[in-house]
Short mmCIF file of C-alpha atoms in Angstrom, two decimals:
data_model
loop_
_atom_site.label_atom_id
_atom_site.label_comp_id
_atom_site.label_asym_id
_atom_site.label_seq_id
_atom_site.Cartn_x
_atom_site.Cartn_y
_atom_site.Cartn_z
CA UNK A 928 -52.71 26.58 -13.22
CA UNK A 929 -49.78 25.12 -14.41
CA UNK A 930 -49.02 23.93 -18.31
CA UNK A 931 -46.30 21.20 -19.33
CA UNK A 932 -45.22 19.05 -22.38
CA UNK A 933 -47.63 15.66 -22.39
CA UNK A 934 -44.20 13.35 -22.65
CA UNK A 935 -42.37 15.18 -19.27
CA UNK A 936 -45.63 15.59 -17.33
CA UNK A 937 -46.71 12.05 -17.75
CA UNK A 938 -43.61 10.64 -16.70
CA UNK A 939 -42.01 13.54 -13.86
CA UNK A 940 -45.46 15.89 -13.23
CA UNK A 941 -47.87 13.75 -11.74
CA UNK A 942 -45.50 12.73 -8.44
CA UNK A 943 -44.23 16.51 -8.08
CA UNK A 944 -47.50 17.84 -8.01
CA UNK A 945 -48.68 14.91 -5.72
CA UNK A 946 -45.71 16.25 -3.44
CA UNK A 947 -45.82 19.58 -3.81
CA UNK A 948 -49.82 19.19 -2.74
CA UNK A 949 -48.89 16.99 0.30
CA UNK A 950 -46.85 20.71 1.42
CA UNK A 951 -49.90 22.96 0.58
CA UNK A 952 -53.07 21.01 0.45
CA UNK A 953 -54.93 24.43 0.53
CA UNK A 954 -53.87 25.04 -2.68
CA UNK A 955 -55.85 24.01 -5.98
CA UNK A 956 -53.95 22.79 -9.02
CA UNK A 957 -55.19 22.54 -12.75
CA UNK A 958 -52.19 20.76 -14.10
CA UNK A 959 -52.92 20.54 -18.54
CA UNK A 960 -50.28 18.39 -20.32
CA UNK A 961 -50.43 19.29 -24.00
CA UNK A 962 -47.56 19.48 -27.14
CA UNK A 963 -49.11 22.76 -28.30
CA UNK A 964 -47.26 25.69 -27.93
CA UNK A 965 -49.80 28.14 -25.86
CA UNK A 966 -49.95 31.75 -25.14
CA UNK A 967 -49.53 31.51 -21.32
CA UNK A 968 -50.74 34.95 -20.31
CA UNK A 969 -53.70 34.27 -22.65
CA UNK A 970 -54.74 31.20 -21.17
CA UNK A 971 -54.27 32.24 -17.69
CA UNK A 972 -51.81 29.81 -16.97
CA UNK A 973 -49.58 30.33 -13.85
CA UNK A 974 -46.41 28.36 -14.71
CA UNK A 975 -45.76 26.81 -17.88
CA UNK A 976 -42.56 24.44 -18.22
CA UNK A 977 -41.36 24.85 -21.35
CA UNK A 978 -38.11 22.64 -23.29
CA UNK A 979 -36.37 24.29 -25.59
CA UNK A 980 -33.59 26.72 -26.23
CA UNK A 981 -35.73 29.93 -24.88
CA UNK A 982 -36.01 32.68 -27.39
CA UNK A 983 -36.71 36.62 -26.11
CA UNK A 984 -39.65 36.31 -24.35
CA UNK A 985 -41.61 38.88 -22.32
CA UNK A 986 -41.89 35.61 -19.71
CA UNK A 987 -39.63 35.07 -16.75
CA UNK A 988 -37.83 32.04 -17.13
CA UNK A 989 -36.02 29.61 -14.57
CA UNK A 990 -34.26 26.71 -15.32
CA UNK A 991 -34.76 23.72 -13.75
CA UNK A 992 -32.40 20.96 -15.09
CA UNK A 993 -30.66 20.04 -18.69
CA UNK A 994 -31.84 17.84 -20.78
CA UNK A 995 -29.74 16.53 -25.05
CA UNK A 996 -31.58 15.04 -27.12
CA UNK A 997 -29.86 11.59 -28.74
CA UNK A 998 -30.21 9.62 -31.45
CA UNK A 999 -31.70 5.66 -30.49
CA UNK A 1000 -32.57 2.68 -31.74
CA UNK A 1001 -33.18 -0.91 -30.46
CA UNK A 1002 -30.55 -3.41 -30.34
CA UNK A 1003 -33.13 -5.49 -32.90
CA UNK A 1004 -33.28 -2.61 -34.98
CA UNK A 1005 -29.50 -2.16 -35.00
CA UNK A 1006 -29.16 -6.40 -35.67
CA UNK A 1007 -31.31 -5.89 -38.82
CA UNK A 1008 -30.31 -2.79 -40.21
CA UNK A 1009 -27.04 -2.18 -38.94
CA UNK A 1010 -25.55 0.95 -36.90
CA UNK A 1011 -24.94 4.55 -38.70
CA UNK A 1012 -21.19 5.15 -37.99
CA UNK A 1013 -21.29 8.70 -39.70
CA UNK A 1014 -24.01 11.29 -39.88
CA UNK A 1015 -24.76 10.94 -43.62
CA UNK A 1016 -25.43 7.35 -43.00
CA UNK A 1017 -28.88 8.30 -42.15
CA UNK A 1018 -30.31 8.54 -45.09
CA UNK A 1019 -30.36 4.96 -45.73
CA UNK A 1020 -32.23 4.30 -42.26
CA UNK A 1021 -36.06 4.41 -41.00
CA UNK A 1022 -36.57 8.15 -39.47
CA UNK A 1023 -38.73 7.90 -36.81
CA UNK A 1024 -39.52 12.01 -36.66
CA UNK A 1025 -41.04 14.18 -34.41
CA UNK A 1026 -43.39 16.61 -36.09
CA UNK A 1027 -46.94 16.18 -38.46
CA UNK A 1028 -46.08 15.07 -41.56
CA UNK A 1029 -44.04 11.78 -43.06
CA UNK A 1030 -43.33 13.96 -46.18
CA UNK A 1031 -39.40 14.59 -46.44
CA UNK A 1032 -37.71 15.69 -43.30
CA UNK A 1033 -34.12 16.77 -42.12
CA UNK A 1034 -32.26 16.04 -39.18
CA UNK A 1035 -30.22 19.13 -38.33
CA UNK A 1036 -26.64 18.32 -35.90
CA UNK A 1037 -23.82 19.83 -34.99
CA UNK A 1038 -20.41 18.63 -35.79
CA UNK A 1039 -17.60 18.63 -33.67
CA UNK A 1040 -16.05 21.70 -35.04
CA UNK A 1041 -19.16 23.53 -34.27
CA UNK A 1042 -20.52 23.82 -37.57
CA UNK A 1043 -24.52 22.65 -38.21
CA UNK A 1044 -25.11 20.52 -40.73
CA UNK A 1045 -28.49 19.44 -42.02
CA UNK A 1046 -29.51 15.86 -43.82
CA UNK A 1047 -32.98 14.57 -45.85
CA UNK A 1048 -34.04 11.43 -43.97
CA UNK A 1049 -36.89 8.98 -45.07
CA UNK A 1050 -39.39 9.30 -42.36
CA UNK A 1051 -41.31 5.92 -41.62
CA UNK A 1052 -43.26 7.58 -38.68
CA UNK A 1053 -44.01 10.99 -37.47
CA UNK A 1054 -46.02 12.70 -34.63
CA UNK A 1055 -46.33 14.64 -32.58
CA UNK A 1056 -45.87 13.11 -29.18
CA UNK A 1057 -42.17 11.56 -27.82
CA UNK A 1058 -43.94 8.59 -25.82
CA UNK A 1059 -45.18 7.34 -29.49
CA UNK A 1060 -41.60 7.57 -31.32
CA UNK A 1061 -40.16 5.97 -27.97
CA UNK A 1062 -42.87 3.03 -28.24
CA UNK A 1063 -41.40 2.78 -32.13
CA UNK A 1064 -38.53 2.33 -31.41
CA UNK A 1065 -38.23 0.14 -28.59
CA UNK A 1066 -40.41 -2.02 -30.83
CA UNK A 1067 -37.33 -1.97 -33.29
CA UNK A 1068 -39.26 0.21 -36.25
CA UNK A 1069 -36.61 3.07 -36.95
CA UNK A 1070 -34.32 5.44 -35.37
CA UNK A 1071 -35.64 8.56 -33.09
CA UNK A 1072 -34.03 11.99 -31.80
CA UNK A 1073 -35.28 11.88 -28.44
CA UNK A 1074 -34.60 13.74 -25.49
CA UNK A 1075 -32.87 11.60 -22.30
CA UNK A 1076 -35.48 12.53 -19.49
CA UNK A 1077 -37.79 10.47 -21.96
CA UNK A 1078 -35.23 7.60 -22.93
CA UNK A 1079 -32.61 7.27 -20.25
CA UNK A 1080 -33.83 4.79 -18.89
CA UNK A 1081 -34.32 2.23 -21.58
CA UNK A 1082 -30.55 3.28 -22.42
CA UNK A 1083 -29.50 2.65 -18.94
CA UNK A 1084 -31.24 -0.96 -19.25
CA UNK A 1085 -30.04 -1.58 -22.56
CA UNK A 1086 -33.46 -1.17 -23.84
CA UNK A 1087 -32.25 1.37 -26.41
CA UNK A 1088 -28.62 2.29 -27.72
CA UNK A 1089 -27.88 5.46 -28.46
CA UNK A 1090 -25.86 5.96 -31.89
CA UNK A 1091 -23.52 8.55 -33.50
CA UNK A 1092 -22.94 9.49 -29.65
CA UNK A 1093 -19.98 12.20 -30.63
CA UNK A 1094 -22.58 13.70 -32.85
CA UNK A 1095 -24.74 16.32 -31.18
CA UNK A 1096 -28.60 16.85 -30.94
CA UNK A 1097 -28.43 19.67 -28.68
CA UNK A 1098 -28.79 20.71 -25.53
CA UNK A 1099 -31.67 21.84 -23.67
CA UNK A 1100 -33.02 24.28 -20.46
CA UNK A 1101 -35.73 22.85 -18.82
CA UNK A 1102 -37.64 25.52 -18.01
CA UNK A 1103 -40.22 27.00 -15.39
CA UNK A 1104 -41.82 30.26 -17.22
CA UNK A 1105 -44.15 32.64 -15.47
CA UNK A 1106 -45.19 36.42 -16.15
CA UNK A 1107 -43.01 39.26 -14.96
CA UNK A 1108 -45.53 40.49 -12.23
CA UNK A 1109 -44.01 43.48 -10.15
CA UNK A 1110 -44.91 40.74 -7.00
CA UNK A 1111 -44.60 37.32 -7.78
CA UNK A 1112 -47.70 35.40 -6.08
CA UNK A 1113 -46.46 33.60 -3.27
CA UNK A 1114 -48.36 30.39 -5.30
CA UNK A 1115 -46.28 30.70 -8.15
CA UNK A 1116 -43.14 31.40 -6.17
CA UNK A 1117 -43.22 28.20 -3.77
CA UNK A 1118 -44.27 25.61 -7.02
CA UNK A 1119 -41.15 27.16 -8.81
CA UNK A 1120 -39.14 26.93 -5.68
CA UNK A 1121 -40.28 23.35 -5.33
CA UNK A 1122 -39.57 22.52 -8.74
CA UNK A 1123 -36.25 23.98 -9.24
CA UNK A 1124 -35.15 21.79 -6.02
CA UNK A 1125 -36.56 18.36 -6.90
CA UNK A 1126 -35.59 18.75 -10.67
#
């Protein structure tokens, strides 16, 4: 039973587990994509892949690959509203914001010299799923703080820009997290094996 984020299973999930099944098609796989945060040990979940910056946990984690979040918009966006050369610029812009409500948000970065910083935006859009901010803003309707195994792509084709790229979003483990058993099923420990290598 594994557990992932809907954006990162949708888009990297569904071919690893189609692998992964292809090298143990004994083994049966209930693979749930959701954005809530669950109690793994209470939901009986084998491996959950978590992204974040972990905090004490009584799970196991292993990290699988990095992921920053950056700030996009579309080059039409950009044409009409111009590009944010400093952080406080932001303000003035369409906040496309990950979260549940469109009442005042702030975007929290780090500057240079380390120091965190936090600013009110005007949020135009919120919710609570990355693929729906990504379709915003590819369809020129704000700037987003998204992470780059959901937009790298669309930067890479031009699709989406990334701006204020000396300013930092963070960056994130992506994470395999399992409970600390005193023997590790030999399930669990060939999916996390298999992930950690193709990630």
């Amino acid at each position: 039973k594994i557990n992932a984020p809907m954006s990162f299973g949708m888009l990297y999930l569904g071919d690893a587990v189609a692998a992964f099944m292809a090298d143990y098609p004994d083994l049966k796989i209930e693979l749930m994509l959701t954005d809530r945060f669950i109690d793994p040990v209470e939901e009986g979940v084998d491996v959950t892949i978590r992204i974040a910056d972990l905090a004490d946990s009584s799970l196991i984690a292993r990290k699988l690959a990095s992921t920053r979040r950056v700030l996009v918009a579309s080059p039409a966006y950009v044409a009409t509203f111009g590009s944010p050369t400093k952080p406080d610029d932001l303000a003035d812009h369409r906040w496309l914001a990950y979260g549940a409500t469109t009442t005042l948000q702030r975007w929290t970065f780090t500057r240079d010299d380390g120091a965190t910083t936090s600013i009110a935006l005007k949020t135009a859009l919120c919710s609570n799923n990355g693929n729906v901010l990504r379709a915003a803003a590819l369809a020129g309707r704000g700037i987003a703080e998204l992470p780059t195994f959901l937009v790298g792509c669309d930067i890479a084709e031009g699709r989406l820009q990334v701006l204020l790229p000396d300013v930092s979003g963070g960056v994130f483990g992506i994470y395999a997290l399992y409970t600390p058993n005193r023997y590790l099923a030999a399930k669990t420990r060939v999916l996390i094996d298999f992930l950690a290598a193709r990630f």
